[in-house]
Amino acid sequence: MGSDDLLDRVSGRPVTGAVGRALMGQYIFLPERGSGEAGRRPLGTGEYYVEQGSSDRAESDQVTVEAVLAIGRIVATLTARQASLTELADIHPLVDGAAAMKALSRQPLEEAIEEHLPFLRSVCFRPVSRLRPINHLVPVPRARRITPNTVMRLAAHSEDWASLRPDGVRPDRVLSPEREVNLDLYENRVAVHLVDQLWRYLTVRIAQIRDIEGMFSDVERYIDDVSSRPWQQGSLRLWHLLAQFVEQEEWDARASLRLQELEKLRSAVSALRRSPLWNSVNRRAALGTSLRATNLLIGEERFRHVADLWRHWMATRTRFISVDDEFSRGQEWCRGYECYVAVLLLRAFDEVGGEPADQSVLARGAVPVHYRYRGSDVTLRWGEDGVLVIERDETVVLRVVPLPHPLTESRLRVPVLDELAMLTVQPPTEPTLVLYPGGREERQELPQSVRLQSFEAPGAPAPGKDGTPLWKIPVSPLEIDSVTRLGRGLRFVLEQDRLSGYPYHVSVGAGVDTEFVSRIPWLSMGTNGLIVTRVPADHELAAARAMVLAQRRHTSRFQQRGTNATAVEELWEEVGRAVKQTVALTRCPRCGAESATPDRTLQIRGDGHFRCSCGQCGGIWEGRRCRTCRQLYPILESSASVDAGNTDGDYLDRHFATDLLAAPCWVRARVFICPQCAVCGNAEGESQCARCSDGSATAGQGRGGRRSRTSD
């Protein structure tokens, strides 16, 4: 395949080389890129590059896949009939009640296990055996029979002679034919292989039930969390929807009962792994999928039940599918996941206070939709490449890339790091957030350093981040936290420019005298012009306007000077704009409330620092400057405590939800980690912190020189 055939969705640029091993959904074919193929099948417009034989490996668990595909079908139906943005935002982002009920119900294989398990247990503890001949080298007194093999062995091995006599030899040891019990029969191999596969099946089922149980626990925690924020309840459609969803059924009791049944069944199957048969057969022998029609499997009652159980187990396995069917299934999964991420993003906008500006239609390749967020206009565009792009003032704020490849599925350090590295073959130049399917249990089994790299959001970078504007977030229809973690990252990118621009500068045009600045207490001179240092009162603003406009002069041929009226008026317009930006700092990033007295709300602390508080929700936010990279970044204080032993992304979900901008230090809650260089403000002061004591945590200091008390 040529280098111009495919588009790298992560970087937004054409592929620069041949495509070998690829992540599921990373590359897509677009008409302007030429012609492409996936294996031997030509790619069509907007189709994903699916590596042959990778669809099974790159899919998540069955519950996740079914939930994502169901959401994808709903989105496809609504977009086909030009549904409004509100209708799309009302789609349930979790496993729905019908799917949860199906997952919690008894499966046919589980009923078959209960029915046939006594017979399988009997086979494992009282197996069928056969006698097989075998020659043992034994002392002469123990030999029972002499065979030709005995004579041949004795003639060839003089070390087995006791002495040499004139008429022959007196043997010391000889080969004696014996019979021993052989359990390594085909039928016994079938039974042991079945035990192993049933144990794996039940383990997966228990994990599914625990995920569903955890989903409902997270939903209840989310409802309680929003209940403590009355200023936000009225604007959250998801909160009302989930409250009704949980009240419909006693999900906790149902999941707990089903979990107990499955664990009891798995314990019974696990006991068979300690049977006499378990270590007596070759468990690695290939058995195929169809059983042979042996006498035991047909005529012996116990083995007939084993054969029936084998057929029930085989019915749960994926049947062989053709290359075209595999390709179509991969395309369906990629498209469904893309629609699921679109629903998550709409929910995240609602979570952080974004409001649709009109009844626009969000569809792939359609015109952008418009949002109002904290007094500014934001557009959301769903590109033909499946990437959702958020823009403000014609500038890309964030690219959200749905990547349907479970990066952490292997739960192993090296494979996960290899796949994370594949994302940056062509690093993006615009802020890019990759959303991939992943569960909490997968992440918790990874080493801490890998877990932090696989779950980093804007505002919460992994230690040693190299400055590439790329973050990775796992999402799942089994985790309501998927909405809040996306909302947390969305809030940071939408608030960063507003809260990181202080103090605001005003350029001064030619011919304007700036001596008046010394008489205005809220203005000062900077290296690049004037600086608005605080919010002026109304009378201060009127007085300053008079001083500025007084600098206008008329044209004078005698003095050989022209008028500066235009430059003075432009200066005042710039001052007014900077004042509005300074006032905007007092708008609460948590509840969106505007301060009635912005001149009192904004507290100036020097070196770009400011501090504000909200009278409605009690939120406190600041602007701080990192002493390593010297960049300004916003922080939002919280009353939640920190725990040095558990401060990954899941910890932030549980304790902060969306009420966070920059991530806090693992030891001190009032100290934060710089979102730009990923250096913690407490890196020098806390040697016991696992993040700062790790070598990777200090990798960013080279960008800012010597690291001395790195941040405020």
XYZ file of C-alpha atoms in Angstrom:
712
model
C 0.000 0.000 0.000
C 1.354 3.399 -0.944
C 2.191 6.095 1.546
C -0.617 8.413 0.378
C -3.418 5.849 0.579
C -4.304 6.161 4.257
C -4.778 8.900 6.835
C -3.324 8.587 10.325
C -6.265 9.674 12.464
C -4.105 10.365 15.525
C -1.813 12.857 13.800
C -4.313 13.981 11.152
C -1.704 13.508 8.410
C -1.229 10.984 5.579
C 0.766 7.862 6.333
C 4.429 8.478 5.516
C 5.478 4.854 5.035
C 4.274 1.329 4.504
C 1.690 0.100 6.997
C 2.661 -3.064 8.809
C 1.227 -3.948 12.182
C -1.422 -1.359 12.980
C -3.728 -0.465 15.827
C -7.380 -1.129 15.172
C -8.931 2.048 13.763
C -5.785 4.168 13.639
C -5.840 4.496 9.838
C -8.744 5.330 7.547
C -9.109 5.627 3.773
C -10.469 8.891 2.375
C -11.225 9.657 -1.306
C -8.590 12.349 -1.677
C -5.851 9.966 -0.511
C -5.878 7.667 -3.554
C -6.752 3.977 -3.503
C -6.044 1.460 -0.785
C -6.493 -2.159 0.142
C -6.988 -4.106 3.348
C -5.411 -7.468 2.678
C -6.828 -8.345 -0.743
C -10.006 -6.309 -0.382
C -10.136 -2.760 -1.846
C -11.016 -0.082 0.696
C -14.028 2.145 0.142
C -14.563 5.760 1.076
C -14.367 6.302 4.832
C -13.487 2.687 5.623
C -10.999 1.786 8.312
C -7.793 -0.116 7.724
C -8.385 -3.429 9.498
C -5.397 -5.723 9.660
C -6.388 -9.226 8.565
C -6.781 -11.572 11.528
C -6.767 -8.736 14.061
C -10.483 -8.163 14.628
C -10.774 -10.783 17.377
C -7.550 -9.674 19.029
C -8.516 -5.997 18.954
C -12.051 -6.319 20.306
C -13.040 -5.832 23.914
C -15.144 -8.188 26.020
C -18.543 -9.286 24.777
C -20.613 -7.020 27.049
C -18.638 -3.936 25.986
C -18.829 -4.823 22.298
C -22.586 -5.425 22.382
C -23.226 -2.198 24.313
C -21.067 -0.096 21.977
C -22.660 -1.593 18.860
C -26.144 -0.987 20.285
C -25.302 2.683 20.920
C -23.800 2.904 17.431
C -27.001 1.613 15.842
C -29.088 4.163 17.763
C -26.805 7.023 16.695
C -26.863 5.851 13.065
C -30.673 5.788 13.117
C -30.952 9.272 14.623
C -28.376 10.866 12.337
C -30.048 9.274 9.302
C -33.260 11.150 10.084
C -31.450 14.394 10.946
C -32.139 14.241 14.681
C -31.337 17.263 16.806
C -28.354 17.596 19.103
C -30.604 17.217 22.138
C -31.875 13.830 20.957
C -28.324 12.549 20.491
C -27.321 13.821 23.926
C -30.203 11.859 25.502
C -28.753 8.500 24.408
C -27.797 6.369 27.388
C -23.948 6.084 27.497
C -23.976 2.895 29.606
C -25.055 -0.683 29.174
C -28.837 -0.397 29.034
C -31.256 -2.284 31.238
C -32.040 -4.990 28.669
C -28.364 -5.726 28.050
C -27.614 -5.723 31.777
C -30.504 -8.115 32.403
C -29.212 -10.404 29.660
C -25.703 -10.399 31.129
C -27.024 -11.082 34.638
C -29.267 -13.951 33.559
C -28.232 -17.610 33.562
C -26.510 -18.604 30.336
C -27.172 -21.976 28.603
C -23.599 -23.122 29.221
C -23.912 -22.421 32.945
C -27.037 -24.554 33.151
C -25.211 -27.284 31.237
C -22.278 -27.114 33.664
C -24.580 -27.610 36.631
C -26.257 -30.546 34.886
C -23.127 -32.390 33.720
C -20.605 -31.368 36.392
C -21.149 -34.483 38.612
C -20.245 -36.745 35.699
C -17.197 -34.639 34.812
C -16.093 -34.807 38.450
C -16.467 -38.596 38.423
C -14.274 -38.828 35.311
C -11.574 -36.628 36.879
C -11.411 -38.502 40.175
C -12.130 -42.001 38.855
C -10.633 -41.885 35.374
C -10.594 -44.680 32.837
C -7.131 -46.157 32.370
C -5.372 -48.710 30.196
C -2.339 -50.898 30.720
C 0.556 -50.379 28.393
C 3.720 -52.529 28.065
C 6.962 -50.952 29.141
C 10.485 -52.366 29.704
C 12.189 -51.554 32.987
C 15.859 -52.202 33.817
C 15.668 -54.184 37.075
C 17.968 -56.453 39.138
C 17.921 -60.078 38.071
C 15.973 -61.351 41.132
C 13.109 -58.979 40.260
C 12.880 -59.986 36.611
C 9.749 -61.951 35.802
C 10.208 -62.725 32.121
C 12.954 -62.854 29.554
C 12.246 -61.541 26.066
C 14.395 -61.100 22.953
C 14.787 -57.435 23.932
C 16.269 -58.580 27.232
C 18.944 -60.636 25.441
C 19.731 -57.885 22.931
C 20.143 -55.307 25.701
C 22.375 -57.603 27.771
C 24.622 -58.400 24.808
C 25.122 -54.735 23.991
C 25.744 -53.411 27.530
C 28.607 -55.013 29.428
C 28.014 -52.633 32.343
C 24.940 -54.729 33.122
C 27.075 -57.881 33.611
C 27.885 -59.186 37.093
C 30.657 -61.483 35.857
C 31.935 -63.277 32.775
C 31.836 -67.106 32.751
C 33.257 -69.630 30.260
C 29.799 -70.567 29.061
C 28.463 -66.973 29.008
C 27.773 -64.071 31.367
C 26.128 -63.764 34.725
C 23.802 -60.724 34.435
C 23.427 -58.110 37.141
C 20.513 -56.134 35.587
C 18.169 -57.040 32.760
C 15.232 -55.558 30.925
C 11.995 -56.912 32.265
C 8.652 -56.331 30.495
C 6.000 -54.862 32.762
C 2.639 -53.162 32.423
C 1.798 -49.752 33.883
C -1.405 -47.744 34.177
C -1.834 -45.144 31.412
C -4.271 -42.247 31.981
C -3.175 -40.179 28.978
C -6.102 -41.272 26.808
C -7.962 -39.164 24.268
C -11.179 -39.230 26.315
C -9.321 -38.155 29.479
C -7.621 -35.359 27.555
C -11.056 -34.152 26.476
C -12.238 -34.060 30.094
C -9.173 -32.163 31.349
C -9.255 -29.699 28.454
C -12.931 -29.099 29.179
C -12.165 -28.377 32.840
C -9.582 -25.782 31.822
C -11.896 -24.058 29.327
C -14.865 -24.015 31.702
C -12.727 -22.437 34.409
C -11.692 -19.698 31.962
C -15.273 -19.155 30.827
C -16.526 -18.794 34.397
C -13.660 -16.422 35.227
C -14.663 -14.184 32.319
C -18.316 -14.327 33.346
C -17.464 -13.384 36.925
C -15.448 -10.427 35.625
C -18.446 -9.341 33.536
C -20.798 -9.511 36.515
C -18.319 -7.593 38.660
C -18.064 -4.931 35.957
C -21.834 -4.582 35.853
C -22.005 -4.544 39.652
C -19.273 -1.901 39.685
C -21.159 0.090 37.053
C -24.236 0.358 39.262
C -22.086 1.213 42.284
C -20.410 3.966 40.259
C -23.791 5.234 39.088
C -25.018 5.499 42.676
C -21.800 7.296 43.628
C -22.283 9.668 40.689
C -25.875 10.386 41.734
C -24.782 11.105 45.312
C -21.957 13.307 44.062
C -24.246 15.420 41.881
C -26.794 15.540 44.698
C -24.191 17.413 46.733
C -23.915 20.015 43.932
C -27.382 21.616 43.749
C -26.165 24.313 41.358
C -25.520 21.622 38.728
C -28.555 19.331 39.043
C -30.866 21.390 36.894
C -28.537 21.321 33.874
C -27.567 17.623 33.962
C -29.870 15.424 31.878
C -27.666 12.420 32.647
C -28.255 12.770 36.398
C -32.034 12.566 36.014
C -31.781 9.705 33.520
C -29.543 7.611 35.747
C -31.679 8.237 38.806
C -34.642 6.691 36.987
C -32.483 3.880 35.615
C -31.252 2.743 39.035
C -34.707 2.905 40.619
C -36.234 0.527 38.057
C -34.649 -2.688 39.327
C -32.774 -3.970 42.353
C -29.609 -4.292 40.335
C -27.252 -4.654 43.277
C -29.130 -7.607 44.767
C -29.494 -9.266 41.379
C -25.797 -8.870 40.509
C -24.677 -10.002 43.968
C -26.811 -13.159 43.791
C -25.583 -14.016 40.310
C -21.999 -13.425 41.370
C -22.365 -15.829 44.291
C -23.774 -18.522 41.997
C -20.942 -18.170 39.493
C -18.231 -18.144 42.154
C -19.687 -21.296 43.688
C -19.730 -22.939 40.274
C -16.157 -21.870 39.545
C -15.008 -23.257 42.898
C -16.506 -26.601 41.968
C -14.698 -26.545 38.623
C -11.460 -25.404 40.273
C -11.556 -28.462 42.530
C -11.219 -30.616 39.412
C -7.846 -28.981 38.704
C -6.535 -30.840 41.755
C -7.851 -34.244 40.664
C -5.623 -37.268 39.874
C -6.361 -36.826 36.182
C -5.196 -33.193 35.959
C -1.443 -33.860 36.002
C -1.636 -37.265 34.314
C -2.511 -36.209 30.769
C -0.963 -33.968 28.157
C -2.995 -30.763 28.543
C -1.264 -29.122 25.567
C -2.340 -31.753 23.075
C -4.388 -30.383 20.156
C -7.902 -31.833 20.236
C -9.648 -29.863 17.506
C -13.263 -28.735 17.750
C -15.177 -31.919 16.825
C -15.011 -34.940 19.088
C -14.127 -38.362 17.762
C -16.817 -41.015 18.023
C -14.968 -43.329 20.413
C -16.472 -46.214 22.321
C -16.127 -44.401 25.649
C -17.695 -41.146 24.440
C -20.625 -43.057 22.965
C -21.108 -46.057 25.212
C -20.001 -44.985 28.694
C -22.572 -42.843 30.561
C -20.107 -40.529 32.269
C -18.273 -39.743 29.048
C -21.545 -39.202 27.190
C -22.240 -36.341 29.599
C -18.714 -35.034 29.072
C -19.318 -35.050 25.317
C -22.618 -33.176 25.748
C -20.897 -30.558 27.911
C -18.161 -30.210 25.293
C -20.775 -29.459 22.628
C -22.429 -26.831 24.841
C -19.054 -25.182 25.357
C -18.277 -25.194 21.646
C -21.609 -23.445 20.996
C -20.329 -20.401 22.919
C -17.223 -20.034 20.793
C -17.027 -17.789 17.735
C -17.517 -19.710 14.546
C -15.136 -19.466 11.645
C -15.869 -16.468 9.477
C -14.577 -15.540 6.069
C -12.148 -12.726 5.386
C -14.947 -10.494 4.084
C -17.102 -11.188 7.147
C -14.162 -10.447 9.415
C -13.531 -7.179 7.589
C -17.216 -6.192 7.821
C -17.294 -6.979 11.527
C -14.193 -4.870 12.073
C -15.769 -1.954 10.197
C -18.954 -2.260 12.239
C -16.960 -2.218 15.487
C -14.949 0.853 14.435
C -18.044 2.780 13.337
C -20.003 1.789 16.435
C -17.188 2.885 18.720
C -16.934 6.175 16.875
C -20.645 6.832 17.522
C -20.247 5.825 21.174
C -17.452 8.380 21.658
C -19.627 11.054 20.018
C -22.335 10.363 22.622
C -19.745 10.530 25.410
C -18.508 13.893 24.167
C -22.022 15.338 24.067
C -22.550 14.108 27.615
C -19.218 15.643 28.672
C -20.270 19.023 27.243
C -23.448 18.820 29.302
C -21.421 17.782 32.359
C -19.207 20.901 32.277
C -22.018 23.340 31.517
C -21.962 23.574 27.727
C -25.296 24.399 26.088
C -26.316 23.873 22.442
C -26.672 27.241 20.763
C -29.310 25.927 18.338
C -30.953 22.714 17.175
C -28.064 21.751 14.914
C -27.535 18.213 13.661
C -24.312 16.421 14.565
C -23.340 13.908 11.901
C -20.175 12.538 10.366
C -18.960 14.904 7.645
C -21.765 17.424 8.298
C -21.482 21.101 9.212
C -20.233 21.959 12.715
C -22.653 22.371 15.614
C -22.466 25.330 17.955
C -22.222 25.444 21.748
C -22.230 28.224 24.290
C -19.714 27.745 27.065
C -19.156 30.308 29.824
C -20.015 33.214 27.540
C -17.943 32.048 24.553
C -18.868 30.308 21.300
C -17.514 26.803 20.742
C -18.019 24.638 17.666
C -17.973 20.853 17.446
C -17.235 19.184 14.121
C -17.474 15.466 13.320
C -15.005 14.993 10.475
C -15.141 12.436 7.682
C -12.173 10.719 9.320
C -14.296 10.055 12.427
C -12.377 12.586 14.555
C -14.400 15.063 16.620
C -12.814 18.521 16.599
C -13.587 21.267 19.124
C -12.792 24.805 17.959
C -13.052 28.280 19.447
C -12.307 31.456 17.490
C -11.283 29.278 14.504
C -8.582 27.657 16.640
C -8.538 23.956 17.406
C -8.956 23.505 21.145
C -8.987 19.698 21.109
C -9.156 16.790 18.682
C -10.975 13.759 20.114
C -9.909 10.574 18.313
C -12.057 7.443 18.863
C -9.560 4.560 18.747
C -11.418 1.215 18.992
C -8.270 -0.691 19.986
C -8.073 -1.903 23.627
C -4.532 -0.755 24.373
C -4.397 -2.287 27.857
C -6.114 -5.593 27.080
C -2.895 -7.629 27.398
C -2.305 -6.280 30.947
C 1.425 -6.677 30.315
C 4.020 -3.916 30.468
C 5.910 -4.474 27.206
C 2.915 -5.026 24.855
C 1.096 -1.997 26.269
C 4.162 0.252 25.894
C 4.681 -1.007 22.328
C 1.118 -0.131 21.373
C 1.307 3.272 23.077
C 4.451 3.972 21.041
C 2.548 3.192 17.834
C 0.317 6.204 18.522
C 3.249 8.592 18.171
C 4.776 7.274 14.937
C 3.598 10.644 13.594
C 3.140 12.952 16.609
C 0.172 15.331 16.345
C 0.774 19.064 16.257
C -2.667 20.017 17.603
C -4.037 19.050 21.056
C -5.255 15.478 20.601
C -7.100 13.204 23.005
C -7.297 9.483 22.155
C -10.233 7.562 23.642
C -9.804 3.783 23.647
C -11.852 0.952 25.224
C -10.464 -0.240 28.529
C -11.680 -1.498 31.892
C -10.578 -0.674 35.422
C -9.306 -4.194 36.160
C -7.020 -4.096 33.114
C -5.401 -0.864 34.276
C -4.939 -1.960 37.882
C -2.841 -4.959 36.811
C -0.325 -2.747 34.991
C 2.786 -1.303 36.665
C 2.263 2.193 37.990
C 4.416 3.939 35.355
C 2.570 2.205 32.508
C -0.807 2.854 34.121
C -0.061 6.577 34.279
C 0.983 6.660 30.622
C -2.132 4.818 29.490
C -4.490 7.111 31.439
C -3.468 10.754 31.143
C -5.827 13.611 30.409
C -5.272 17.299 29.637
C -4.329 18.797 32.981
C -3.046 15.456 34.339
C 0.030 14.444 32.286
C 2.113 11.353 32.959
C 5.553 11.811 34.567
C 8.263 12.683 32.066
C 5.858 13.747 29.309
C 7.859 14.936 26.299
C 5.615 17.898 25.423
C 3.696 16.168 22.605
C 0.067 17.396 22.793
C -1.291 13.839 22.964
C -3.239 12.250 25.825
C -4.903 8.846 26.233
C -8.104 8.102 28.165
C -9.791 4.688 28.565
C -13.580 4.661 28.322
C -16.174 1.937 28.729
C -19.980 1.639 28.676
C -19.555 -0.143 32.013
C -18.086 2.956 33.708
C -20.063 6.136 34.297
C -16.690 7.707 35.119
C -16.009 7.689 31.368
C -18.252 10.757 31.125
C -16.675 12.581 34.055
C -13.063 11.895 33.037
C -13.773 13.184 29.529
C -15.570 16.170 31.031
C -12.565 16.850 33.271
C -10.230 16.975 30.289
C -12.725 19.045 28.306
C -13.037 21.569 31.141
C -9.275 22.028 31.266
C -8.815 22.755 27.551
C -11.805 25.123 27.533
C -10.688 27.026 30.635
C -6.924 27.001 30.134
C -6.684 30.009 27.809
C -9.083 32.105 29.881
C -7.383 31.399 33.200
C -3.775 31.283 32.000
C -3.588 34.623 30.167
C -3.301 36.912 33.192
C -1.954 39.561 33.222
C -3.306 40.761 29.886
C -1.093 42.964 27.734
C -2.093 45.913 25.557
C 0.095 47.001 22.651
C 0.709 50.744 22.233
C 0.694 52.233 18.752
C 3.171 54.769 17.424
C 2.691 58.376 18.424
C 0.911 57.700 21.721
C 2.396 59.169 24.890
C 2.191 56.710 27.834
C 3.024 59.108 30.656
C -0.597 58.893 31.806
C -0.048 55.278 32.899
C 1.632 56.390 36.147
C -1.629 58.108 37.165
C -3.788 55.008 36.622
C -3.371 52.533 39.529
C -4.666 49.462 37.671
C -2.343 49.918 34.664
C 1.410 49.483 34.470
C 4.107 49.412 31.815
C 5.471 46.120 30.618
C 8.079 45.038 28.123
C 5.471 44.640 25.368
C 3.122 47.489 26.224
C 0.594 48.181 28.937
C -0.563 45.609 31.515
C -3.969 45.473 33.175
C -3.118 44.403 36.710
C -6.595 44.273 38.318
C -10.295 44.902 37.749
C -10.999 48.654 37.826
C -14.101 50.122 39.410
C -16.564 51.985 37.208
C -15.287 55.437 38.214
C -11.671 54.290 37.681
C -12.540 53.069 34.222
C -14.220 56.371 33.321
C -11.260 58.385 34.591
C -8.818 56.212 32.666
C -10.832 56.606 29.483
C -10.605 60.373 29.786
C -6.830 60.206 30.334
C -6.293 57.935 27.361
C -8.469 59.879 24.948
C -6.792 63.085 26.083
C -3.667 61.869 24.279
C -5.281 62.546 20.923
C -3.737 65.340 18.901
C -4.577 67.005 15.625
C -2.486 67.343 12.490
C 0.074 70.188 12.620
C 2.085 71.057 9.537
C 4.168 73.534 11.522
C 5.305 70.884 13.963
C 5.397 68.269 11.174
C 3.200 65.776 12.974
C 0.028 63.927 12.032
C -2.996 62.979 14.051
C -2.825 60.007 16.428
C -6.563 59.807 17.040
C -6.888 56.365 15.443
C -4.009 54.909 17.467
C -5.418 56.339 20.716
C -8.894 54.962 20.031
C -7.444 51.562 19.162
C -5.422 51.701 22.400
C -8.555 52.294 24.433
C -10.368 49.475 22.639
C -7.481 47.152 23.528
C -7.563 48.340 27.130
C -11.290 47.656 27.268
C -10.756 44.182 25.837
C -8.053 43.440 28.435
C -10.358 44.693 31.205
C -13.118 42.342 30.013
C -10.653 39.454 29.979
C -9.579 40.325 33.511
C -13.205 40.459 34.653
C -13.767 37.074 32.981
C -11.241 35.566 35.393
C -13.852 35.933 38.126
C -16.383 33.689 36.359
C -16.463 30.390 38.238
C -15.045 27.506 36.173
C -17.088 25.022 38.207
C -20.646 26.386 38.214
C -20.266 29.221 35.687
C -21.556 31.945 38.016
C -20.419 35.521 37.319
C -19.275 37.633 40.236
C -21.392 40.649 41.151
C -18.275 42.409 42.505
C -15.388 41.265 40.274
C -13.060 43.949 41.652
C -13.333 42.324 45.094
C -13.400 38.721 43.902
C -10.089 38.932 42.032
C -7.107 38.847 44.393
C -3.742 39.666 42.821
C -0.619 37.964 44.214
C 2.128 38.886 41.748
C 4.163 36.941 39.146
C 1.009 36.079 37.266
C -0.708 34.638 40.323
C -4.317 35.423 41.125
C -6.976 33.876 43.326
C -10.773 33.924 43.064
C -13.663 32.336 44.925
C -17.301 31.727 44.036
C -20.107 32.808 46.348
C -22.562 30.257 44.942
C -20.735 26.930 44.882
C -17.752 27.799 47.067
C -15.243 27.000 44.346
C -11.722 28.456 44.589
C -9.464 28.788 41.563
C -6.065 30.298 40.963
C -3.500 30.978 38.286
C 0.017 29.714 39.071
C 3.362 29.825 37.353
C 5.584 26.766 37.136
C 9.152 27.567 38.155
C 10.527 24.867 35.881
C 9.000 25.807 32.525
C 7.763 29.290 33.618
C 4.335 28.618 32.096
C 1.087 29.769 33.683
C -1.565 27.160 34.429
C -4.946 27.203 36.217
C -5.866 25.176 39.287
C -9.189 24.438 40.968
C -8.984 23.687 44.666
C -11.000 20.869 46.175
C -11.785 19.624 49.648
C -10.954 16.039 48.606
C -7.922 14.488 50.247
C -4.996 12.911 48.433
C -3.505 9.463 48.855
C 0.091 8.882 47.797
C -0.646 5.210 47.204
C -3.451 5.695 44.698
C -3.490 8.858 42.607
C -3.925 7.561 39.070
C -6.768 8.555 36.768
C -9.267 6.284 38.504
C -8.476 8.003 41.801
C -9.145 11.387 40.212
C -12.477 10.059 38.897
C -13.628 8.903 42.311
C -12.499 11.898 44.370
C -12.704 14.889 42.008
C -15.027 13.930 39.103
C -15.036 17.037 36.855
C -14.137 19.493 39.650
C -10.484 19.642 38.685
C -8.186 21.523 36.325
C -4.526 20.723 37.035
C -3.925 17.437 38.876
C -2.928 17.703 42.553
C 0.310 16.528 44.105
C 0.163 12.971 45.450
C 1.118 14.141 48.959
C -0.056 17.752 49.361
C -3.528 18.623 48.095
C -2.754 22.348 47.705
C 0.257 21.720 45.471
C -0.291 20.825 41.820
C 1.462 19.208 38.868
C 2.314 21.474 35.955
C 0.214 20.445 32.915
C 2.948 21.677 30.552
C 6.143 19.997 31.784
C 4.529 17.404 34.118
C 6.778 18.418 37.047
C 5.149 18.446 40.481
C 5.460 21.572 42.599
C 6.488 19.389 45.538
C 9.089 17.329 43.654
C 12.026 18.611 45.700
C 10.253 18.667 49.024
C 8.862 15.118 49.162
C 11.273 12.226 48.727
C 8.725 9.558 49.714
C 6.321 10.286 46.854
C 6.305 7.411 44.354
C 5.810 9.793 41.464
C 8.636 12.216 42.283
C 11.108 9.568 43.448
C 10.752 7.718 40.127
C 13.375 8.689 37.569
C 10.757 9.241 34.904
C 9.139 11.937 37.021
C 12.128 14.255 36.650
C 12.578 13.812 32.926
C 10.936 17.174 32.275
C 13.496 19.210 34.185
C 15.804 19.352 31.169
C 13.343 21.649 29.435
C 13.506 24.237 32.166
C 17.092 24.049 33.319
C 17.971 23.446 36.937
C 14.975 22.301 38.969
C 14.801 24.324 42.161
C 11.491 24.248 44.020
C 9.850 23.690 40.686
C 6.387 25.133 41.126
C 4.279 27.161 43.490
